[in-house]
PDB file of C-alpha atoms in Angstrom:
ATOM      1  CA  UNK B  28     156.795  31.193 126.964  1.00 47.00           C
ATOM      2  CA  UNK B  29     155.574  32.262 123.549  1.00 44.00           C
ATOM      3  CA  UNK B  30     152.075  32.535 122.161  1.00 47.00           C
ATOM      4  CA  UNK B  31     150.983  30.797 118.990  1.00 44.00           C
ATOM      5  CA  UNK B  32     148.013  32.317 117.144  1.00 43.00           C
ATOM      6  CA  UNK B  33     145.536  29.633 116.152  1.00 45.00           C
ATOM      7  CA  UNK B  34     144.354  29.609 112.560  1.00 38.00           C
ATOM      8  CA  UNK B  35     144.896  27.799 109.280  1.00 34.00           C
ATOM      9  CA  UNK B  36     148.487  28.583 108.322  1.00 33.00           C
ATOM     10  CA  UNK B  37     149.311  25.853 105.782  1.00 33.00           C
ATOM     11  CA  UNK B  38     147.994  25.449 102.243  1.00 35.00           C
ATOM     12  CA  UNK B  39     146.316  22.264 101.159  1.00 35.00           C
ATOM     13  CA  UNK B  40     149.293  20.859  99.238  1.00 34.00           C
ATOM     14  CA  UNK B  41     150.811  19.068 102.222  1.00 33.00           C
ATOM     15  CA  UNK B  42     153.880  20.757 103.602  1.00 33.00           C
ATOM     16  CA  UNK B  43     154.678  22.991 100.662  1.00 34.00           C
ATOM     17  CA  UNK B  44     155.479  25.917 102.932  1.00 34.00           C
ATOM     18  CA  UNK B  45     158.292  23.946 104.556  1.00 30.00           C
ATOM     19  CA  UNK B  46     160.073  23.929 101.227  1.00 34.00           C
ATOM     20  CA  UNK B  47     159.838  27.667 100.610  1.00 35.00           C
ATOM     21  CA  UNK B  48     162.984  29.751 100.130  1.00 35.00           C
ATOM     22  CA  UNK B  49     164.832  30.701 103.299  1.00 34.00           C
ATOM     23  CA  UNK B  50     164.269  34.418 102.729  1.00 37.00           C
ATOM     24  CA  UNK B  51     160.870  35.954 102.129  1.00 37.00           C
ATOM     25  CA  UNK B  52     160.020  39.067 100.139  1.00 40.00           C
ATOM     26  CA  UNK B  53     159.298  41.508 102.948  1.00 40.00           C
ATOM     27  CA  UNK B  54     156.824  43.742 101.189  1.00 43.00           C
ATOM     28  CA  UNK B  55     153.881  45.484 102.788  1.00 45.00           C
ATOM     29  CA  UNK B  56     151.655  46.777 100.010  1.00 50.00           C
ATOM     30  CA  UNK B  57     149.969  50.128 100.600  1.00 54.00           C
ATOM     31  CA  UNK B  58     146.320  50.082 101.573  1.00 55.00           C
ATOM     32  CA  UNK B  59     143.661  51.137  99.047  1.00 59.00           C
ATOM     33  CA  UNK B  60     142.331  54.656  99.465  1.00 57.00           C
ATOM     34  CA  UNK B  61     139.481  54.388 102.031  1.00 53.00           C
ATOM     35  CA  UNK B  62     137.933  57.608 100.685  1.00 54.00           C
ATOM     36  CA  UNK B  63     137.004  55.807  97.475  1.00 66.00           C
ATOM     37  CA  UNK B  64     133.567  54.286  97.101  1.00 82.00           C
ATOM     38  CA  UNK B  65     132.681  50.647  96.681  1.00 90.00           C
ATOM     39  CA  UNK B  66     133.995  48.859  93.587  1.00 92.00           C
ATOM     40  CA  UNK B  67     132.009  46.061  91.967  1.00 94.00           C
ATOM     41  CA  UNK B  68     133.469  43.309  89.775  1.00 95.00           C
ATOM     42  CA  UNK B  69     132.035  40.168  88.117  1.00 95.00           C
ATOM     43  CA  UNK B  70     132.122  37.012  90.220  1.00 95.00           C
ATOM     44  CA  UNK B  71     132.027  33.564  88.644  1.00 94.00           C
ATOM     45  CA  UNK B  72     130.939  30.382  90.414  1.00 92.00           C
ATOM     46  CA  UNK B  73     132.924  27.634  88.710  1.00 91.00           C
ATOM     47  CA  UNK B  74     131.707  24.142  87.893  1.00 90.00           C
ATOM     48  CA  UNK B  75     133.552  22.950  90.989  1.00 89.00           C
ATOM     49  CA  UNK B  76     131.698  25.580  93.104  1.00 89.00           C
ATOM     50  CA  UNK B  77     134.745  27.760  93.671  1.00 91.00           C
ATOM     51  CA  UNK B  78     134.745  31.525  93.119  1.00 92.00           C
ATOM     52  CA  UNK B  79     136.724  32.956  90.221  1.00 94.00           C
ATOM     53  CA  UNK B  80     137.499  36.544  89.260  1.00 95.00           C
ATOM     54  CA  UNK B  81     139.174  38.211  86.296  1.00 96.00           C
ATOM     55  CA  UNK B  82     142.421  39.862  87.378  1.00 96.00           C
ATOM     56  CA  UNK B  83     144.787  42.214  85.595  1.00 96.00           C
ATOM     57  CA  UNK B  84     148.362  41.782  86.806  1.00 96.00           C
ATOM     58  CA  UNK B  85     151.120  44.301  86.046  1.00 95.00           C
ATOM     59  CA  UNK B  86     148.772  45.798  83.457  1.00 94.00           C
ATOM     60  CA  UNK B  87     148.356  42.494  81.595  1.00 94.00           C
ATOM     61  CA  UNK B  88     145.475  40.055  81.341  1.00 91.00           C
ATOM     62  CA  UNK B  89     142.826  39.507  82.416  1.00 95.00           C
ATOM     63  CA  UNK B  90     143.787  36.241  84.095  1.00 96.00           C
ATOM     64  CA  UNK B  91     141.333  33.922  85.807  1.00 95.00           C
ATOM     65  CA  UNK B  92     142.123  33.318  89.496  1.00 95.00           C
ATOM     66  CA  UNK B  93     140.221  31.844  92.419  1.00 94.00           C
ATOM     67  CA  UNK B  94     139.046  34.298  95.082  1.00 93.00           C
ATOM     68  CA  UNK B  95     139.565  32.348  98.293  1.00 90.00           C
ATOM     69  CA  UNK B  96     138.698  33.834 101.696  1.00 83.00           C
ATOM     70  CA  UNK B  97     140.401  30.804 103.267  1.00 81.00           C
ATOM     71  CA  UNK B  98     143.839  31.406 101.729  1.00 85.00           C
ATOM     72  CA  UNK B  99     146.290  33.316 103.975  1.00 83.00           C
ATOM     73  CA  UNK B 100     148.305  34.591 101.017  1.00 84.00           C
ATOM     74  CA  UNK B 101     148.043  35.000  97.259  1.00 91.00           C
ATOM     75  CA  UNK B 102     149.893  32.971  94.668  1.00 91.00           C
ATOM     76  CA  UNK B 103     150.196  32.768  90.913  1.00 94.00           C
ATOM     77  CA  UNK B 104     151.091  29.880  88.634  1.00 94.00           C
ATOM     78  CA  UNK B 105     154.422  29.558  86.884  1.00 92.00           C
ATOM     79  CA  UNK B 106     152.522  29.964  83.619  1.00 94.00           C
ATOM     80  CA  UNK B 107     151.174  33.379  84.658  1.00 95.00           C
ATOM     81  CA  UNK B 108     154.509  34.402  86.189  1.00 93.00           C
ATOM     82  CA  UNK B 109     156.231  33.780  82.873  1.00 93.00           C
ATOM     83  CA  UNK B 110     153.605  35.771  80.949  1.00 94.00           C
ATOM     84  CA  UNK B 111     154.055  38.878  83.096  1.00 94.00           C
ATOM     85  CA  UNK B 112     157.840  38.586  83.241  1.00 92.00           C
ATOM     86  CA  UNK B 113     158.361  37.445  86.846  1.00 91.00           C
ATOM     87  CA  UNK B 114     160.306  34.371  85.699  1.00 91.00           C
ATOM     88  CA  UNK B 115     161.596  33.111  82.366  1.00 91.00           C
ATOM     89  CA  UNK B 116     159.550  30.633  80.353  1.00 91.00           C
ATOM     90  CA  UNK B 117     162.300  28.005  80.705  1.00 89.00           C
ATOM     91  CA  UNK B 118     161.987  28.258  84.496  1.00 86.00           C
ATOM     92  CA  UNK B 119     158.221  27.841  84.277  1.00 86.00           C
ATOM     93  CA  UNK B 120     158.659  24.703  82.163  1.00 87.00           C
ATOM     94  CA  UNK B 121     161.102  23.022  84.544  1.00 86.00           C
ATOM     95  CA  UNK B 122     159.743  20.647  87.210  1.00 82.00           C
ATOM     96  CA  UNK B 123     159.723  22.141  90.703  1.00 77.00           C
ATOM     97  CA  UNK B 124     159.506  20.492  94.107  1.00 76.00           C
ATOM     98  CA  UNK B 125     155.849  20.780  95.221  1.00 75.00           C
ATOM     99  CA  UNK B 126     155.421  23.236  92.323  1.00 81.00           C
ATOM    100  CA  UNK B 127     157.207  25.919  94.356  1.00 83.00           C
ATOM    101  CA  UNK B 128     159.035  28.494  92.210  1.00 85.00           C
ATOM    102  CA  UNK B 129     159.876  31.103  94.819  1.00 85.00           C
ATOM    103  CA  UNK B 130     158.437  34.480  95.690  1.00 85.00           C
ATOM    104  CA  UNK B 131     157.967  37.736  93.863  1.00 88.00           C
ATOM    105  CA  UNK B 132     156.189  41.066  94.021  1.00 90.00           C
ATOM    106  CA  UNK B 133     153.398  42.070  91.649  1.00 92.00           C
ATOM    107  CA  UNK B 134     153.577  45.759  90.739  1.00 94.00           C
ATOM    108  CA  UNK B 135     149.808  45.901  90.430  1.00 94.00           C
ATOM    109  CA  UNK B 136     146.834  43.583  90.954  1.00 95.00           C
ATOM    110  CA  UNK B 137     143.474  44.862  89.710  1.00 96.00           C
ATOM    111  CA  UNK B 138     140.064  43.213  90.029  1.00 96.00           C
ATOM    112  CA  UNK B 139     137.484  45.383  88.261  1.00 94.00           C
ATOM    113  CA  UNK B 140     139.103  48.565  89.537  1.00 93.00           C
ATOM    114  CA  UNK B 141     139.943  47.312  93.030  1.00 93.00           C
ATOM    115  CA  UNK B 142     143.712  47.648  92.812  1.00 92.00           C
ATOM    116  CA  UNK B 143     146.631  46.896  95.103  1.00 92.00           C
ATOM    117  CA  UNK B 144     150.228  47.850  94.322  1.00 92.00           C
ATOM    118  CA  UNK B 145     153.385  45.928  95.246  1.00 90.00           C
ATOM    119  CA  UNK B 146     151.630  42.770  96.392  1.00 89.00           C
ATOM    120  CA  UNK B 147     153.915  39.980  97.589  1.00 88.00           C
ATOM    121  CA  UNK B 148     152.983  36.574  96.149  1.00 89.00           C
ATOM    122  CA  UNK B 149     154.225  33.006  95.923  1.00 89.00           C
ATOM    123  CA  UNK B 150     154.886  31.529  92.485  1.00 91.00           C
ATOM    124  CA  UNK B 151     153.353  28.109  92.938  1.00 89.00           C
ATOM    125  CA  UNK B 152     151.848  25.480  90.648  1.00 90.00           C
ATOM    126  CA  UNK B 153     149.350  24.314  93.240  1.00 86.00           C
ATOM    127  CA  UNK B 154     148.222  20.723  92.574  1.00 86.00           C
ATOM    128  CA  UNK B 155     144.654  21.411  93.697  1.00 85.00           C
ATOM    129  CA  UNK B 156     144.315  24.404  91.363  1.00 88.00           C
ATOM    130  CA  UNK B 157     145.749  22.300  88.533  1.00 87.00           C
ATOM    131  CA  UNK B 158     143.191  19.578  89.285  1.00 88.00           C
ATOM    132  CA  UNK B 159     140.316  22.081  89.316  1.00 87.00           C
ATOM    133  CA  UNK B 160     141.148  23.469  85.899  1.00 85.00           C
ATOM    134  CA  UNK B 161     141.022  19.965  84.440  1.00 86.00           C
ATOM    135  CA  UNK B 162     137.235  19.940  84.996  1.00 85.00           C
ATOM    136  CA  UNK B 163     136.605  23.630  84.411  1.00 82.00           C
ATOM    137  CA  UNK B 164     138.798  26.155  82.585  1.00 87.00           C
ATOM    138  CA  UNK B 165     142.315  27.566  83.013  1.00 91.00           C
ATOM    139  CA  UNK B 166     143.062  28.931  86.484  1.00 93.00           C
ATOM    140  CA  UNK B 167     146.249  30.809  87.269  1.00 93.00           C
ATOM    141  CA  UNK B 168     146.344  30.990  91.043  1.00 93.00           C
ATOM    142  CA  UNK B 169     144.528  32.253  94.107  1.00 94.00           C
ATOM    143  CA  UNK B 170     143.716  35.722  95.372  1.00 94.00           C
ATOM    144  CA  UNK B 171     143.839  35.421  99.153  1.00 90.00           C
ATOM    145  CA  UNK B 172     143.938  37.365 102.385  1.00 88.00           C
ATOM    146  CA  UNK B 173     146.911  39.495 101.379  1.00 87.00           C
ATOM    147  CA  UNK B 174     144.636  41.170  98.787  1.00 91.00           C
ATOM    148  CA  UNK B 175     141.068  41.124 100.071  1.00 85.00           C
ATOM    149  CA  UNK B 176     141.923  42.075 103.684  1.00 87.00           C
ATOM    150  CA  UNK B 177     142.410  45.604 102.355  1.00 89.00           C
ATOM    151  CA  UNK B 178     138.702  45.742 101.537  1.00 90.00           C
ATOM    152  CA  UNK B 179     135.364  45.051 103.131  1.00 90.00           C
ATOM    153  CA  UNK B 180     134.487  42.302 100.697  1.00 89.00           C
ATOM    154  CA  UNK B 181     130.875  41.354  99.902  1.00 91.00           C
ATOM    155  CA  UNK B 182     130.001  38.312  97.782  1.00 91.00           C
ATOM    156  CA  UNK B 183     126.676  38.260  95.922  1.00 92.00           C
ATOM    157  CA  UNK B 184     126.281  34.790  94.437  1.00 89.00           C
ATOM    158  CA  UNK B 185     122.836  35.434  92.948  1.00 89.00           C
ATOM    159  CA  UNK B 186     123.901  38.591  91.131  1.00 93.00           C
ATOM    160  CA  UNK B 187     127.314  37.157  90.243  1.00 94.00           C
ATOM    161  CA  UNK B 188     129.315  40.038  91.614  1.00 94.00           C
ATOM    162  CA  UNK B 189     131.811  40.895  94.318  1.00 94.00           C
ATOM    163  CA  UNK B 190     131.972  44.317  95.944  1.00 94.00           C
ATOM    164  CA  UNK B 191     135.151  45.781  97.414  1.00 93.00           C
ATOM    165  CA  UNK B 192     134.938  48.717  99.829  1.00 92.00           C
ATOM    166  CA  UNK B 193     138.418  50.068 100.689  1.00 89.00           C
ATOM    167  CA  UNK B 194     139.420  50.083 104.357  1.00 86.00           C
ATOM    168  CA  UNK B 195     142.545  51.261 106.168  1.00 82.00           C
ATOM    169  CA  UNK B 196     143.680  47.809 107.302  1.00 79.00           C
ATOM    170  CA  UNK B 197     147.001  46.628 105.841  1.00 74.00           C
ATOM    171  CA  UNK B 198     147.827  42.969 106.650  1.00 75.00           C
ATOM    172  CA  UNK B 199     151.346  41.914 107.497  1.00 67.00           C
ATOM    173  CA  UNK B 200     153.214  39.659 105.075  1.00 63.00           C
ATOM    174  CA  UNK B 201     151.891  36.263 106.194  1.00 59.00           C
ATOM    175  CA  UNK B 202     154.608  34.289 104.408  1.00 58.00           C
ATOM    176  CA  UNK B 203     157.371  36.325 106.000  1.00 54.00           C
ATOM    177  CA  UNK B 204     155.923  35.624 109.427  1.00 56.00           C
ATOM    178  CA  UNK B 205     155.616  31.890 108.799  1.00 57.00           C
ATOM    179  CA  UNK B 206     159.160  31.525 107.479  1.00 54.00           C
ATOM    180  CA  UNK B 207     160.579  33.610 110.321  1.00 54.00           C
ATOM    181  CA  UNK B 208     158.975  31.286 112.844  1.00 55.00           C
ATOM    182  CA  UNK B 209     160.114  28.157 111.029  1.00 52.00           C
ATOM    183  CA  UNK B 210     163.700  29.385 110.763  1.00 51.00           C
ATOM    184  CA  UNK B 211     163.845  31.025 114.203  1.00 54.00           C
ATOM    185  CA  UNK B 212     162.035  29.048 116.916  1.00 54.00           C
ATOM    186  CA  UNK B 213     163.244  31.601 119.443  1.00 53.00           C
ATOM    187  CA  UNK B 214     160.741  34.202 118.222  1.00 47.00           C
ATOM    188  CA  UNK B 215     158.833  35.270 121.302  1.00 46.00           C
ATOM    189  CA  UNK B 216     155.696  36.780 119.868  1.00 47.00           C
ATOM    190  CA  UNK B 217     153.092  36.335 117.158  1.00 42.00           C
ATOM    191  CA  UNK B 218     151.175  39.221 115.644  1.00 40.00           C
ATOM    192  CA  UNK B 219     147.631  39.049 114.353  1.00 35.00           C
ATOM    193  CA  UNK B 220     145.191  36.231 113.736  1.00 38.00           C
ATOM    194  CA  UNK B 221     145.304  33.969 110.706  1.00 43.00           C
ATOM    195  CA  UNK B 222     142.344  34.243 108.313  1.00 37.00           C
ATOM    196  CA  UNK B 223     139.593  31.739 107.539  1.00 43.00           C
ATOM    197  CA  UNK B 224     138.737  28.993 109.925  1.00 60.00           C
ATOM    198  CA  UNK B 225     139.302  31.845 112.370  1.00 80.00           C
ATOM    199  CA  UNK B 226     138.988  30.645 115.983  1.00 86.00           C
ATOM    200  CA  UNK B 227     140.087  33.698 117.920  1.00 86.00           C
ATOM    201  CA  UNK B 228     142.425  32.422 120.588  1.00 87.00           C
ATOM    202  CA  UNK B 229     146.154  32.008 121.201  1.00 88.00           C
ATOM    203  CA  UNK B 230     147.915  29.071 122.792  1.00 89.00           C
ATOM    204  CA  UNK B 231     151.172  29.038 124.688  1.00 88.00           C
ATOM    205  CA  UNK B 232     154.054  26.878 123.542  1.00 83.00           C
ATOM    206  CA  UNK B 233     154.779  24.156 126.070  1.00 82.00           C
ATOM    207  CA  UNK B 234     158.082  24.072 127.916  1.00 81.00           C
ATOM    208  CA  UNK B 235     160.143  20.909 127.602  1.00 76.00           C
ATOM    209  CA  UNK B 236     159.299  19.915 131.176  1.00 79.00           C
ATOM    210  CA  UNK B 237     155.553  20.571 130.921  1.00 82.00           C
ATOM    211  CA  UNK B 238     153.912  17.151 131.186  1.00 82.00           C
ATOM    212  CA  UNK B 239     150.383  18.417 131.863  1.00 87.00           C
ATOM    213  CA  UNK B 240     147.873  17.289 129.246  1.00 88.00           C
ATOM    214  CA  UNK B 241     146.951  19.795 126.547  1.00 90.00           C
ATOM    215  CA  UNK B 242     148.121  23.342 125.858  1.00 92.00           C
ATOM    216  CA  UNK B 243     147.344  26.511 127.786  1.00 92.00           C
ATOM    217  CA  UNK B 244     145.092  29.167 126.241  1.00 93.00           C
ATOM    218  CA  UNK B 245     147.062  32.401 126.606  1.00 92.00           C
ATOM    219  CA  UNK B 246     144.509  34.768 125.083  1.00 91.00           C
ATOM    220  CA  UNK B 247     140.886  34.824 123.891  1.00 91.00           C
ATOM    221  CA  UNK B 248     140.000  37.624 121.480  1.00 89.00           C
ATOM    222  CA  UNK B 249     136.863  39.566 122.477  1.00 90.00           C
ATOM    223  CA  UNK B 250     133.944  38.963 120.129  1.00 88.00           C
ATOM    224  CA  UNK B 251     135.618  35.958 118.492  1.00 88.00           C
ATOM    225  CA  UNK B 252     134.123  32.521 117.898  1.00 90.00           C
ATOM    226  CA  UNK B 253     136.078  31.161 120.872  1.00 91.00           C
ATOM    227  CA  UNK B 254     134.828  33.985 123.086  1.00 93.00           C
ATOM    228  CA  UNK B 255     131.222  33.300 122.057  1.00 93.00           C
ATOM    229  CA  UNK B 256     131.691  29.605 122.909  1.00 94.00           C
ATOM    230  CA  UNK B 257     132.863  30.441 126.430  1.00 95.00           C
ATOM    231  CA  UNK B 258     136.582  29.714 126.135  1.00 94.00           C
ATOM    232  CA  UNK B 259     138.673  31.545 128.746  1.00 94.00           C
ATOM    233  CA  UNK B 260     142.287  32.536 129.192  1.00 94.00           C
ATOM    234  CA  UNK B 261     144.231  29.879 131.154  1.00 94.00           C
ATOM    235  CA  UNK B 262     141.885  27.062 130.070  1.00 95.00           C
ATOM    236  CA  UNK B 263     143.873  23.942 129.184  1.00 94.00           C
ATOM    237  CA  UNK B 264     142.911  22.829 125.666  1.00 94.00           C
ATOM    238  CA  UNK B 265     142.810  19.023 125.649  1.00 93.00           C
ATOM    239  CA  UNK B 266     141.169  18.120 122.321  1.00 92.00           C
ATOM    240  CA  UNK B 267     139.872  19.908 119.245  1.00 91.00           C
ATOM    241  CA  UNK B 268     137.399  18.089 117.003  1.00 88.00           C
ATOM    242  CA  UNK B 269     138.267  14.821 118.746  1.00 88.00           C
ATOM    243  CA  UNK B 270     142.025  15.250 118.201  1.00 86.00           C
ATOM    244  CA  UNK B 271     144.560  15.531 121.012  1.00 87.00           C
ATOM    245  CA  UNK B 272     146.226  18.927 121.290  1.00 88.00           C
ATOM    246  CA  UNK B 273     149.515  18.230 123.031  1.00 88.00           C
ATOM    247  CA  UNK B 274     151.490  20.853 121.098  1.00 84.00           C
ATOM    248  CA  UNK B 275     151.059  23.870 118.838  1.00 81.00           C
ATOM    249  CA  UNK B 276     151.529  21.696 115.746  1.00 79.00           C
ATOM    250  CA  UNK B 277     148.870  19.241 116.986  1.00 82.00           C
ATOM    251  CA  UNK B 278     146.484  22.146 117.475  1.00 85.00           C
ATOM    252  CA  UNK B 279     147.168  23.686 114.047  1.00 81.00           C
ATOM    253  CA  UNK B 280     146.700  20.335 112.338  1.00 79.00           C
ATOM    254  CA  UNK B 281     143.385  19.721 114.102  1.00 83.00           C
ATOM    255  CA  UNK B 282     142.150  23.240 113.334  1.00 84.00           C
ATOM    256  CA  UNK B 283     143.134  22.979 109.659  1.00 80.00           C
ATOM    257  CA  UNK B 284     140.694  20.094 109.230  1.00 82.00           C
ATOM    258  CA  UNK B 285     137.686  22.133 110.336  1.00 86.00           C
ATOM    259  CA  UNK B 286     135.746  24.084 107.729  1.00 84.00           C
ATOM    260  CA  UNK B 287     134.531  27.622 108.458  1.00 86.00           C
ATOM    261  CA  UNK B 288     131.151  27.682 110.263  1.00 88.00           C
ATOM    262  CA  UNK B 289     131.375  23.976 111.100  1.00 89.00           C
ATOM    263  CA  UNK B 290     130.311  23.445 114.711  1.00 92.00           C
ATOM    264  CA  UNK B 291     133.225  21.798 116.481  1.00 91.00           C
ATOM    265  CA  UNK B 292     133.612  20.419 119.991  1.00 94.00           C
ATOM    266  CA  UNK B 293     136.693  21.386 121.980  1.00 94.00           C
ATOM    267  CA  UNK B 294     137.504  19.879 125.370  1.00 94.00           C
ATOM    268  CA  UNK B 295     139.173  22.019 128.001  1.00 95.00           C
ATOM    269  CA  UNK B 296     140.194  21.647 131.623  1.00 94.00           C
ATOM    270  CA  UNK B 297     139.290  24.623 133.813  1.00 94.00           C
ATOM    271  CA  UNK B 298     140.639  24.115 137.304  1.00 92.00           C
ATOM    272  CA  UNK B 299     139.450  20.662 138.348  1.00 91.00           C
ATOM    273  CA  UNK B 300     136.563  20.643 135.857  1.00 93.00           C
ATOM    274  CA  UNK B 301     136.601  19.224 132.326  1.00 93.00           C
ATOM    275  CA  UNK B 302     134.280  21.041 129.907  1.00 94.00           C
ATOM    276  CA  UNK B 303     133.056  20.555 126.350  1.00 94.00           C
ATOM    277  CA  UNK B 304     132.564  23.776 124.367  1.00 95.00           C
ATOM    278  CA  UNK B 305     131.017  24.103 120.907  1.00 95.00           C
ATOM    279  CA  UNK B 306     132.787  26.536 118.585  1.00 93.00           C
ATOM    280  CA  UNK B 307     131.920  27.671 115.059  1.00 91.00           C
ATOM    281  CA  UNK B 308     135.151  29.070 113.562  1.00 89.00           C
ATOM    282  CA  UNK B 309     134.548  31.902 111.148  1.00 82.00           C
ATOM    283  CA  UNK B 310     135.428  32.297 107.502  1.00 74.00           C
ATOM    284  CA  UNK B 311     137.556  35.420 107.820  1.00 57.00           C
ATOM    285  CA  UNK B 312     137.922  38.867 109.289  1.00 45.00           C
TER     286      UNK B 312
END
């Protein structure tokens, strides 16, 4: 048996992760210095109601990127990658399947003094980001979990600022983990919980001969949204938000459709009893 951690693992541009390179850049960037004080940077609410920040990358910029607490990793556009020398301009101009142009490592990423070195990123012309900039202004990617998990991040919409307080937590390379599991289904364990739309429970992969409805809950994280809703280890998850959960992929797909803080009904079988639990998945760690 192997556990599958439940969270949103796939970006909005359907299936783009399945077309990523076979090898991932296995880089774990060092954590910011937790002895430093809080760092404050300007925060922009765009016309489309997304959050944008000014980012210096490899000492160049600033570039305008979305700060997204729902993104499990960070990515930059081919346009930005060419400007900072990650790829050649000819490569940025060529069409790419799903906009995917591979992976790279940014030597430095700085948002108003909150800096991370050696940050692994995807080079991706994300169709949603491209659509957003058509009604707003140029956007060159997304700053996601791989960056902001290193800080206690506070958003102040009224004041138009974001505050970063360094912490000791260093997230694993999310993309490396995803690709390893796609290329090696024999992996027997999953580390950590995916960010945003964070439910807080693991499910067990079904054996080929398991014909019982639903999937078994193998772990409930203390203090999580699932724990607060009353979910227990060994419950059999039958549906999530009205969708059948007969496999890990069914469960991920159902969970990916639920927005953070949206109250969602899950149906479980506990012994001979069938229960409905109401869960509000959280926006991040």
